[in-house]
Amino acid sequence: NVIVHNFRSAVRKLNMFYLSVAAGGILLAYIVHKRRQVKSIPLGEGWWGAGEKPLSEDDTIYPFKVQTSDKEIKDIHERIDRTRYTDPLEDSCFQYGFNSTYLKKVVSYWRNEFDWKKQVAVLNKFQHFKTKIEGLDVHFIHVRPPHRENQKVLPLMLVHGWPGSFYEFYKILPLLTENHDGVVFEVICPSIPGYGFSEAPHKQGFDSLAAARIFLTLMERLGFSKFYLQGGDWGSLITTNMAQMKPQCVKGLHLNMFISTKGFKVMFSLMIGPYLPFLVGFSREDVRRLFPFFEKNVWDILRETGYMHIQATKPDTAGCGVNDSPVGLAAYLLEKFSSWTDLRNRDLVDGGLERKFSLDDLLTNVMIYWTTGSIVSSMRFYKENFKSNPDNRVDAKTGIFVPTGLAAFPGELMHCPKTWAQIRYRNIYSYTFMPRGGHFAAFEEPQLLANDIVQFVKKVEEF
């Protein structure tokens, strides 16, 4: 009995020791975590123009119009006519990339039916502007709602990503600038520097933090001291950075792409989630979208992100080809509008492109890249953002405390449950499982996205 008593006593002490160590470890981790969480990011400054920074910079905002010419159209037609194709493998569909049999049909439409002059007129139906910020001509469209009595006009910036452009938002703009029971938006939609009609940086280092600072300056220059933000893809990171830099100015942040995959909470929920989802805060829909985890979040991601490794390492090399060949550029960009809308499109001969989009809309986006020669500079944005470990960047160590609305579209490349999103976004007002749609939310499902933005803003505004 004495031996048993002493043994039990020793086990209890050992257990208490392990518990103390574990508790101490958790407390230490919590302290370190809290110390790492900065409330806001210093704004800093930058100069991305050619040559040396001048003593002063012209801050004029001036109108801009998209233009084209017969010479420009003739050049692209001649290049299209000289395209050399490779036959696809039998029954390969879109599994090897853009199927060249369907590509010939797209190119035939582009060459013989697509009317670029007509699409330029479509682009100019909203007011375009440019202004010089940190040495770069920054392009944006500014859409004001019709004047009505008894409505609250709220400034909203929409930020695109790659391989999209400001044109992604053309179908959602009329929906946001109409009255929603007293709420209406005044929308500012810029082009990321190096994309479309915004001047490309001339110096190394232009990342999402630099873009965020430039867009904050743009909003200040337009006279907005408080505003809402919305973004997906790079736009998600840029608008998040804006909320981290000037939280006092950001009334709310709405995202249709958001990622948080680090930490013990994530690892633990991946182990327990498939079996006891309620213990780790997963809903049935989370389980359906996440698992089997390796198939959906490792293998599928590997299949879809070869472009990222190229653009994050040697963008100028790959960029030579797609900057010189309009058909190569179209295949490179439009393949993403196929698989990122729905991964099942890889099993279709036409990639499912015309299920969600018109060829006019798709080719207009391609033409924005082609006519501005901006594909290489847009690809460089990956290099600048992945030059070092993203986890060591200041924005990775800074929490997001502004009111946040998250729209989880089922076709997005990676699903992020609310319980994971809360690790990074500390003040989530709304989290919506969207019924359909993929990566290009505003382009694919403008009405769904507009509705979610409106309901989020009404919660913040307490309507």
XYZ file of C-alpha atoms in Angstrom:
463
model
C 0.000 0.000 0.000
C 2.845 2.396 0.820
C 4.467 1.653 -2.539
C 1.160 2.181 -4.379
C 0.483 5.389 -2.442
C 3.959 6.750 -3.219
C 3.613 5.782 -6.884
C 0.237 7.532 -7.178
C 1.635 10.579 -5.416
C 4.566 10.688 -7.808
C 2.254 10.385 -10.843
C 0.075 13.219 -9.526
C 3.119 15.437 -9.039
C 4.403 14.543 -12.480
C 1.035 15.336 -14.011
C 0.953 18.644 -12.157
C 4.441 19.378 -13.456
C 3.421 18.641 -17.059
C 0.256 20.694 -16.651
C 2.265 23.590 -15.261
C 4.726 23.378 -18.137
C 1.875 23.198 -20.657
C 0.045 26.108 -19.028
C 3.262 28.092 -18.900
C 3.903 27.315 -22.552
C 0.400 28.398 -23.551
C 0.717 31.590 -21.486
C 4.120 32.338 -23.022
C 2.799 31.683 -26.521
C -0.162 33.971 -25.794
C 2.134 36.759 -24.529
C 4.424 36.415 -27.537
C 1.388 36.363 -29.835
C -0.050 39.519 -28.250
C 3.306 41.263 -28.466
C 3.553 40.340 -32.137
C 0.086 41.765 -32.828
C 0.644 45.392 -33.697
C -2.430 47.647 -33.753
C -1.513 49.387 -37.007
C 1.215 49.523 -39.650
C 3.280 52.714 -40.031
C 2.488 54.377 -43.346
C 6.063 55.099 -44.432
C 6.728 56.578 -47.851
C 7.928 55.523 -51.269
C 9.006 56.710 -54.695
C 8.367 54.450 -57.664
C 8.810 56.851 -60.549
C 11.789 56.932 -62.901
C 14.939 58.616 -61.644
C 15.293 60.641 -58.462
C 12.390 61.847 -56.361
C 11.657 65.550 -57.037
C 11.180 68.112 -54.292
C 7.450 68.310 -55.003
C 4.835 66.298 -56.879
C 1.846 67.499 -58.870
C -1.271 66.231 -57.115
C -3.725 67.245 -59.840
C -6.553 64.843 -60.658
C -7.305 64.945 -64.387
C -9.827 63.174 -66.654
C -8.697 60.212 -68.743
C -10.311 58.389 -71.657
C -9.513 54.970 -73.020
C -8.545 55.279 -76.669
C -7.623 53.068 -79.585
C -6.629 53.433 -83.220
C -6.823 51.607 -86.537
C -3.059 51.083 -86.291
C -3.392 49.331 -82.925
C -6.157 47.059 -84.202
C -4.272 46.272 -87.427
C -1.188 45.277 -85.432
C -3.072 42.817 -83.238
C -4.849 41.314 -86.257
C -1.519 40.740 -87.993
C -0.072 39.093 -84.902
C -3.144 36.888 -84.526
C -2.859 35.823 -88.176
C 0.721 34.631 -87.583
C -0.124 32.457 -84.573
C 1.368 28.952 -84.531
C -0.717 26.359 -82.667
C 0.056 22.972 -81.161
C -2.575 20.237 -81.388
C -3.956 19.156 -78.006
C -3.652 15.626 -76.675
C -6.686 13.452 -77.290
C -9.422 13.864 -74.669
C -7.235 16.221 -72.613
C -9.929 18.931 -72.266
C -8.427 21.694 -70.049
C -6.322 19.331 -67.899
C -3.115 20.439 -69.650
C -4.080 24.101 -69.774
C -6.031 25.973 -72.443
C -7.188 23.474 -75.054
C -5.917 24.716 -78.434
C -8.924 23.399 -80.364
C -11.223 25.679 -78.372
C -8.564 28.411 -78.420
C -8.851 28.555 -82.219
C -12.587 29.224 -81.851
C -11.948 32.027 -79.347
C -9.270 33.541 -81.577
C -11.519 33.323 -84.631
C -14.165 35.307 -82.751
C -11.499 37.761 -81.598
C -10.180 38.269 -85.113
C -13.439 38.404 -87.043
C -16.258 39.494 -84.716
C -14.896 41.191 -81.584
C -15.229 44.973 -81.888
C -12.559 46.672 -79.788
C -13.771 50.175 -80.671
C -17.219 49.267 -79.362
C -15.697 47.885 -76.148
C -13.630 51.049 -75.699
C -16.914 52.960 -75.745
C -18.217 50.555 -73.083
C -15.110 51.199 -70.951
C -15.660 54.955 -71.247
C -19.271 54.843 -70.031
C -17.901 55.522 -66.527
C -15.652 58.475 -65.762
C -11.927 57.713 -65.733
C -9.229 59.761 -64.020
C -5.509 59.749 -63.323
C -3.360 61.368 -60.648
C 0.320 61.198 -59.762
C 1.126 59.441 -56.458
C 4.638 58.469 -55.344
C 5.915 59.028 -58.869
C 3.261 56.942 -60.651
C 0.240 57.874 -62.756
C -2.556 56.070 -60.923
C -5.700 55.305 -62.925
C -9.156 54.969 -61.385
C -12.830 55.207 -62.232
C -15.133 57.253 -60.022
C -18.863 56.513 -60.112
C -21.281 58.734 -58.225
C -24.872 57.704 -57.536
C -27.825 59.733 -58.837
C -28.866 62.405 -56.370
C -31.942 61.486 -54.327
C -33.475 62.715 -51.115
C -33.149 60.727 -47.884
C -30.213 58.542 -48.850
C -26.855 58.018 -47.179
C -23.987 58.098 -49.677
C -21.038 55.985 -48.532
C -17.616 56.000 -50.234
C -16.504 52.504 -51.306
C -13.249 51.455 -52.961
C -13.191 48.222 -54.979
C -9.775 46.672 -55.707
C -9.187 43.977 -58.336
C -6.501 41.277 -58.563
C -4.650 39.181 -61.163
C -5.449 38.319 -63.941
C -8.358 40.715 -63.646
C -8.720 44.471 -63.945
C -11.043 47.328 -63.011
C -13.348 45.998 -65.760
C -14.344 43.087 -63.478
C -16.549 45.548 -61.592
C -18.541 46.977 -64.518
C -21.607 44.829 -63.842
C -21.639 45.433 -60.093
C -21.191 49.220 -60.296
C -24.813 49.965 -61.298
C -25.999 47.676 -58.491
C -23.944 49.490 -55.862
C -24.873 52.994 -57.008
C -28.627 52.343 -56.757
C -30.526 53.092 -53.563
C -30.819 50.205 -51.076
C -33.425 51.420 -48.552
C -31.482 54.601 -47.909
C -27.953 53.236 -48.469
C -26.048 53.963 -51.681
C -22.382 53.928 -52.625
C -20.034 56.346 -54.336
C -17.521 53.942 -55.870
C -13.822 54.426 -56.557
C -12.201 51.637 -58.527
C -8.428 51.999 -59.145
C -6.030 49.966 -61.252
C -3.148 48.527 -59.233
C 0.098 50.202 -60.396
C 1.553 47.985 -63.115
C -1.920 46.823 -64.177
C -3.874 48.259 -67.093
C -3.847 52.044 -67.232
C -1.905 52.631 -63.990
C 1.782 53.275 -64.580
C 4.143 50.437 -63.708
C 6.704 50.951 -60.912
C 10.199 51.747 -62.195
C 11.948 50.481 -59.074
C 12.113 47.183 -57.203
C 10.083 46.502 -54.083
C 6.564 47.621 -55.011
C 4.390 45.252 -52.952
C 0.854 45.209 -51.506
C 1.880 47.570 -48.691
C 3.069 50.158 -51.225
C -0.153 49.752 -53.228
C -2.200 50.149 -50.029
C -0.391 53.362 -49.121
C -0.960 54.779 -52.628
C -4.677 53.964 -52.509
C -4.996 55.569 -49.063
C -3.417 58.687 -50.523
C -5.877 58.511 -53.413
C -8.867 58.398 -51.063
C -7.472 61.303 -49.047
C -6.880 63.286 -52.248
C -10.501 62.676 -53.265
C -11.615 64.132 -49.932
C -12.705 60.956 -48.147
C -11.716 60.694 -44.481
C -13.832 57.587 -43.806
C -14.759 54.893 -46.314
C -15.466 51.228 -46.999
C -13.188 48.781 -48.823
C -13.844 45.642 -50.850
C -11.470 43.229 -52.556
C -10.634 39.746 -53.752
C -7.344 38.182 -54.866
C -4.598 40.858 -54.565
C -7.384 43.311 -53.818
C -8.107 41.368 -50.643
C -4.538 41.775 -49.405
C -4.249 45.416 -50.484
C -7.512 46.447 -48.802
C -6.557 44.464 -45.685
C -3.256 46.363 -45.599
C -5.169 49.635 -45.955
C -7.284 48.684 -42.926
C -4.096 47.869 -41.002
C -2.425 51.160 -41.932
C -5.326 53.529 -41.247
C -8.006 51.700 -39.234
C -9.428 55.041 -38.133
C -10.373 55.767 -41.772
C -11.802 52.368 -42.717
C -15.424 52.048 -41.645
C -15.608 48.490 -42.895
C -13.712 45.883 -44.906
C -15.516 43.400 -47.152
C -13.615 40.494 -48.759
C -14.505 37.665 -51.109
C -11.116 35.992 -50.666
C -9.469 35.524 -47.267
C -6.880 33.070 -45.991
C -5.739 32.104 -42.501
C -3.979 28.718 -42.379
C -1.344 29.138 -39.662
C -1.271 28.160 -36.018
C -2.239 25.455 -33.563
C -5.964 26.197 -33.888
C -5.884 25.385 -37.596
C -3.857 22.194 -37.152
C -6.059 20.966 -34.323
C -9.267 21.648 -36.231
C -7.944 19.765 -39.269
C -7.367 16.680 -37.099
C -10.688 16.833 -35.238
C -12.883 18.610 -37.793
C -13.859 15.662 -40.028
C -15.090 13.665 -37.016
C -16.312 16.206 -34.436
C -16.730 19.456 -36.399
C -18.813 21.181 -33.717
C -15.896 20.941 -31.247
C -13.693 23.111 -33.463
C -16.357 25.515 -34.713
C -16.901 23.943 -38.143
C -20.308 23.891 -39.783
C -21.449 21.092 -42.074
C -20.736 23.369 -45.020
C -17.166 23.950 -43.763
C -16.631 20.186 -43.647
C -18.060 19.733 -47.131
C -15.811 22.431 -48.586
C -12.625 21.525 -46.707
C -12.421 17.747 -46.839
C -10.812 15.565 -48.020
C -8.239 18.186 -47.081
C -5.215 17.033 -49.055
C -7.187 16.587 -52.257
C -8.872 20.000 -52.055
C -6.222 22.115 -50.351
C -2.923 20.567 -51.374
C -3.181 18.648 -54.635
C -5.680 20.983 -56.306
C -3.678 24.011 -55.182
C -0.492 22.486 -56.602
C -2.276 21.845 -59.899
C -3.439 25.462 -60.106
C -0.460 27.488 -58.860
C 2.398 26.725 -61.250
C 1.947 30.260 -62.617
C 2.562 31.659 -59.125
C 5.969 30.027 -58.770
C 7.041 31.387 -62.162
C 5.754 34.902 -61.467
C 7.184 34.959 -57.947
C 10.660 34.033 -59.206
C 11.330 34.911 -62.881
C 8.393 36.976 -64.195
C 10.386 38.799 -66.862
C 11.440 35.555 -68.563
C 7.949 34.096 -68.937
C 6.588 37.561 -69.604
C 8.547 37.932 -72.845
C 6.353 35.417 -74.661
C 2.936 36.541 -73.458
C 3.816 40.215 -73.962
C 4.695 39.502 -77.609
C 1.859 37.160 -78.604
C -1.783 38.220 -78.174
C -2.956 34.616 -78.511
C -0.397 33.455 -75.946
C -1.587 36.193 -73.602
C -5.236 35.219 -74.085
C -4.528 31.542 -73.372
C -2.452 32.440 -70.293
C -5.107 34.722 -68.800
C -8.339 33.032 -69.856
C -7.301 29.631 -68.544
C -7.609 31.146 -65.049
C -11.151 32.333 -65.765
C -11.962 28.709 -66.532
C -10.522 26.744 -63.615
C -10.747 29.445 -60.938
C -14.452 29.765 -61.600
C -14.996 26.032 -61.137
C -12.260 23.361 -60.991
C -14.623 20.940 -62.732
C -14.218 23.059 -65.863
C -10.876 21.329 -66.407
C -12.894 18.323 -67.622
C -14.654 20.305 -70.365
C -13.366 20.779 -73.911
C -14.278 24.495 -73.832
C -13.220 24.981 -70.210
C -16.733 26.148 -69.336
C -15.706 29.724 -70.135
C -18.943 30.784 -71.779
C -21.073 29.371 -68.969
C -20.283 32.415 -66.808
C -18.797 34.973 -69.185
C -19.277 36.368 -72.663
C -16.320 36.324 -75.052
C -16.677 40.106 -75.368
C -16.138 40.534 -71.610
C -13.248 38.067 -71.473
C -11.468 39.559 -74.491
C -11.986 43.106 -73.191
C -10.030 42.143 -70.078
C -7.309 40.602 -72.276
C -7.199 43.755 -74.415
C -6.666 45.934 -71.341
C -3.488 43.951 -70.630
C -2.468 43.816 -74.298
C -2.941 47.461 -75.298
C -1.180 48.740 -72.155
C 1.651 46.169 -72.345
C 1.138 45.554 -68.646
C 1.324 41.765 -68.370
C 4.989 41.686 -67.276
C 4.587 44.418 -64.659
C 1.449 42.700 -63.340
C 3.405 39.440 -63.005
C 6.220 41.244 -61.142
C 3.777 42.018 -58.321
C 4.136 38.356 -57.285
C 7.923 38.635 -57.198
C 7.752 41.733 -55.009
C 5.298 40.172 -52.538
C 7.154 36.858 -52.232
C 10.748 38.119 -52.050
C 10.828 37.091 -48.395
C 8.744 34.891 -46.100
C 5.257 36.498 -46.014
C 4.902 35.374 -42.367
C 7.734 37.726 -41.420
C 6.157 40.801 -42.974
C 4.747 43.476 -40.706
C 1.199 42.908 -41.979
C 1.369 39.242 -40.925
C 2.047 40.434 -37.364
C -0.726 43.025 -37.342
C -4.309 42.201 -36.473
C -7.281 43.571 -38.402
C -9.709 45.242 -36.020
C -12.066 47.147 -38.343
C -15.578 45.742 -38.933
C -15.183 42.947 -41.482
C -17.581 41.159 -43.805
C -16.569 37.901 -45.451
C -18.266 36.276 -48.451
C -17.199 32.630 -48.884
C -17.848 31.576 -52.478
C -17.915 27.796 -53.046
C -15.687 27.885 -56.144
C -12.869 29.817 -54.452
C -9.534 27.993 -54.605
C -9.221 27.692 -50.819
C -11.999 27.665 -48.244
C -11.420 29.512 -44.971
C -13.936 28.727 -42.181
C -15.072 31.578 -39.962
C -13.240 30.080 -36.976
C -9.958 30.359 -38.922
C -10.737 33.820 -40.281
C -11.203 35.061 -36.692
C -7.514 34.406 -36.008
C -6.649 37.279 -38.329
C -9.837 39.307 -38.654
C -10.870 40.218 -35.095
C -14.143 42.007 -35.713
C -16.225 39.923 -38.118
C -19.709 41.399 -38.536
C -20.879 38.967 -41.215
C -19.732 35.678 -42.700
C -21.807 34.365 -45.606
C -21.689 30.994 -47.344
C -22.431 32.125 -50.876
C -24.644 29.711 -52.855
C -22.587 29.775 -56.065
C -19.632 31.479 -57.710
C -15.865 31.263 -57.663
C -12.751 33.419 -57.571
C -13.972 36.292 -59.782
C -16.996 37.118 -57.647
C -17.893 40.554 -59.054
C -17.444 39.298 -62.624
C -19.347 36.029 -62.099
C -22.072 36.882 -59.598
C -22.406 40.673 -59.342
C -25.878 40.578 -57.788
C -24.888 38.094 -55.069
C -21.780 40.065 -54.169
C -23.605 43.407 -54.199
C -26.292 42.027 -51.881
C -23.679 40.780 -49.426
C -21.801 44.086 -49.433
C -25.049 45.974 -48.764
C -26.162 43.713 -45.904
C -22.706 43.986 -44.299
C -22.629 47.780 -44.538
C -26.148 48.036 -43.120
C -25.001 46.052 -40.072
C -22.053 48.380 -39.583
C -24.209 51.484 -40.109
C -26.949 49.930 -37.883
C -29.707 50.401 -40.427
